[in-house]
């Protein structure tokens, strides 16, 4: 016996549509609810109504042999599909997906039926529906846009729900879609999908006496009610690809529901959708403005209740001027800017992301099937021949071999995902070497941590890239960004690396904090210099680093003024590190010049903090840009009696910090200091004495002795003046044999 | 042809207003000469109901104008905010012309404006002869606008002292102005409202008190978003000004305008025009009006000191004046721009050389 079929055309992620759908279901109370979604994931559908399942969540299907080929179907609370599933579970109705099996779309790209359009879509993951045609994806949005609405929910409300001649909403939509589709014949994948849905509906009708409700995108509504012979439909479904798939639920986030995140069928403002879904219709404007006010107040801006009243009045007048029955999203936004933000669109944009996008994160129950990340990990472990073991195991990796690089990449990616399976034995960077030493130890909780990363992607590579991307968005200063880029580089995540570099460029242009600019230089220089073991795009990085150095150099003279002791010490350390970076990379003389000039400016700038000026002079001296006699004159001037002792002391300290060793070996410098000291008379010398003591205090006894020896000419410290014995070559083997014996001999008493 | 140097908007565009009024059958707020929708058409251009073309008075975002007009329709006061040279006064004049048919009720606020120029003054001869009376009262434009139910324009609101600004609070919230001396008050007739303009970049002289700010709806008018549009505006205005100053216009004006506008837009927008490099922005506003001033300065330098040749040599010093408003901060911004961007551009070599010398 045939039962009644109700085709309910909905708008994906449309709260207005969801509200009407629930009402319609309550009224029809069907025994079977069919939802547009992959049939082969139907058995997962009841889980959606599990109380532990908190939207936004996504249905994730992926090719069993290659999780990188994956498709997500996200659901929000206000998704009609989600509400339909919940309704069905609440009312004991059978619920099923009826769209083409996911296997069709997860088949390898060389599958015969995939034309170029489909191919392009398969490469882009996380499309819930494959409609390439924007009209087909969101026909209601297209109608709204044509009517001059930015927000299709407002249009839905104004035109469909506030229609002066109320009628059955779903019939009206079906009519509108029939008109839109008139003349267009469904072909290719779309025809197959609709054929499949028709067959599934026919099957459901045979099963039950009660009603059958079909929840599908509005676009498909007319096609599903068409009378087409089952044979014709079956003909369209020939040649189904053989592809084993796996499906599970993954937690989702509201930013990733947003259109801006690259999710093709997303909504412009998830936050606004949640608001409409959760708020009674009469209060939408008032509550939305109140939320805006609360956000502004949270940021410390003053918003009075009177302003809220004015904002609502303005929104209503605007709506009237535009001939709309009630203020929608746009009117509320413009009113909020004019009345609450005092016309300042910038202020609005500081709160709009929080309001419009939201930050909800979904949660999934514990009994969902195994996550693809774990499967991917097992596959990777097999491929790289690394076994998870619960005990510490050391592993030395040679990055020059392909297998070594693979292993290192996997470990680095896992580290990025917060799964510390391997720990790098040497702390700090793998400086200049192509070796890495890891200590491996697998802990059971790593599996849980790994699954938590599912929100970033279905494979380890994708998840690591996604997570670095998220961290990059949050990173607030250049140093953090540079470190993240370094991490992305060693984990072989080129897209994330590129994005990080672009972000550094942007941030570098915005900051004028010299210390921040210069602090970012050393990690970047390390990538450039030591990144060779991995593939990097050095040209871009080189340009960026040069730019950072130029910017830092220009800002340096101003940054070095009026610093206290601690700040000056910090800046000195940064300048030394940056100078190291300059020395580390290949820079032309022209590119190096601004840095040199900045250091010279520091040395000669009377306003520069003496400690920093001293450090700059020292760096110039080491680079050979300051001749020893010039250095002597400079020292003399900086330490001349006219200067306050504390300034002179600062300069001396900056210049000689850690330079005791240099004094031992550098005769010219020693000479210069010696000359200057001899010009001091007795009182002056005594005055400076504490300063000298402090500067040279980091020399150990041996070093002091050698310095004194050198000064008093007792021993020639320079190797250059020593002559080689004429028969050295002949007697060396004998010496060497004797030495080896001494060195390898065991103590006599053992 | 009138002898008047410049006529108010309602006279210059009388025929357009007439055409719009003729076909205007929509709901009008009381006291308005045009309906809000017809006012939008008058500002943004289009066609009147009878097909007469209406020229565009404001080129830019229609939504801003809609918000402005909706504000006036709610009897809230309107504050037009923007850097100098963004057509604030122009928009305010045309709004008043369209809505009240009269754009002449205007108070130019300055640091010297006192309460008597906002509320009412006294005719002292009358006052001494007959004592305080309505006859002895000298009404201000605001006073007259309240009585007549028209729009009153306050130019450069923030230039006037905060204490004087605050006399507006009662007028804006209670739509009445007490005359304590006569123990009476003037009550605003329907149709009365206030359009104020203020500069949001160089903070004027006085901050707007938050009590007053709350009584305004604020619409910020932005700088032109399109490069070609801005070049056209600058070229046109420079031509007009050169004419009125009797300066000969050399042939290469258009090219130099394009360069100056490009540099201004890059610094103002904080990014190179190709979008590849982000930049810092200087503290000055670098508005279209300033680009015009730089070009006119360059022209006069060319005419009087450079045998009529317009070159980077004459323009660069003017540019420095416009860009470097803060000797330390802006100088660093400019240096960075010169080194990171201009140095690499062959066709800007002259500008680079001159600016580097001058910085």
Coordinates of C-alpha atoms in Angstrom, one line a residue, chain A residues 148 150 302 304 306-307 310-311 313-314 317-318 320-324 330 333-335 337-339 341-345 505-513 517 547 550-551 554 558 590, chain B residues 26 36-37 40 62-76 81 210-211 213-214 216-220 270 276-280 327-328 331-332 335-337 339-340 343:
Chain A
X148 CA 18.8 43.3 -3.0
X150 CA 22.7 40.7 1.7
X302 CA 30.2 52.9 26.9
X304 CA 23.7 53.3 27.1
X306 CA 19.0 55.0 25.4
X307 CA 21.4 54.4 22.5
X310 CA 17.7 54.9 19.2
X311 CA 19.5 52.1 17.2
X313 CA 14.4 53.1 15.9
X314 CA 16.9 53.9 13.2
X317 CA 13.2 53.7 9.8
X318 CA 15.8 52.3 7.5
X320 CA 10.7 51.3 6.1
X321 CA 12.8 53.4 3.7
X322 CA 13.9 50.3 1.9
X323 CA 10.3 48.9 1.9
X324 CA 11.0 45.9 4.1
X330 CA 21.9 44.9 7.2
X333 CA 24.3 46.5 11.3
X334 CA 24.0 50.0 9.9
X335 CA 22.0 51.2 12.9
X337 CA 27.4 51.5 13.5
X338 CA 25.6 54.8 13.5
X339 CA 24.3 54.7 17.0
X341 CA 29.8 52.7 17.4
X342 CA 29.5 56.4 16.7
X343 CA 29.9 55.9 13.0
X344 CA 33.2 54.0 13.5
X345 CA 33.1 51.0 11.2
X505 CA 55.2 40.1 6.1
X506 CA 51.9 41.6 7.1
X507 CA 52.8 41.9 10.7
X508 CA 56.2 43.2 10.0
X509 CA 54.7 46.1 8.1
X510 CA 52.4 46.9 10.9
X511 CA 54.8 46.8 13.8
X512 CA 57.3 49.5 14.5
X513 CA 58.7 47.8 17.5
X517 CA 61.4 43.0 14.2
X547 CA 63.1 43.6 4.7
X550 CA 66.1 47.0 7.0
X551 CA 63.0 47.9 9.0
X554 CA 65.7 52.1 10.5
X558 CA 65.1 55.5 18.0
X590 CA 73.9 46.9 -0.4
Chain B
X26 CA 5.4 58.9 -1.1
X36 CA 13.2 60.2 2.2
X37 CA 13.4 58.1 -1.0
X40 CA 18.2 59.6 -1.7
X62 CA 24.4 54.6 -1.1
X63 CA 23.9 52.9 2.3
X64 CA 25.7 55.8 4.1
X65 CA 23.3 58.3 2.6
X66 CA 20.3 56.1 3.4
X67 CA 21.5 55.9 7.0
X68 CA 21.9 59.7 7.1
X69 CA 18.4 60.4 5.8
X70 CA 16.8 57.7 8.0
X71 CA 18.5 59.4 10.9
X72 CA 17.0 62.7 10.1
X73 CA 13.6 61.0 9.7
X74 CA 13.8 59.6 13.2
X75 CA 14.3 63.2 14.5
X76 CA 17.7 62.2 15.8
X81 CA 32.3 62.7 10.4
X210 CA 29.8 61.8 25.5
X211 CA 26.4 63.2 26.6
X213 CA 27.8 62.4 21.2
X214 CA 25.0 60.1 22.4
X216 CA 23.9 62.2 17.4
X217 CA 23.7 59.3 15.0
X218 CA 27.1 59.3 13.4
X219 CA 27.8 58.6 9.7
X220 CA 31.5 58.5 8.7
X270 CA 48.7 51.0 4.3
X276 CA 51.9 42.9 -2.4
X277 CA 53.5 44.9 0.4
X278 CA 51.9 46.2 3.6
X279 CA 53.0 49.6 4.8
X280 CA 52.7 51.7 7.9
X327 CA 58.7 64.8 12.9
X328 CA 59.7 61.4 14.5
X331 CA 59.6 60.4 9.2
X332 CA 60.3 56.8 10.1
X335 CA 61.9 56.4 5.2
X336 CA 60.6 52.9 5.3
X337 CA 58.2 53.5 2.4
X339 CA 63.5 52.2 1.0
X340 CA 61.0 49.4 0.8
X343 CA 63.5 52.8 -4.4

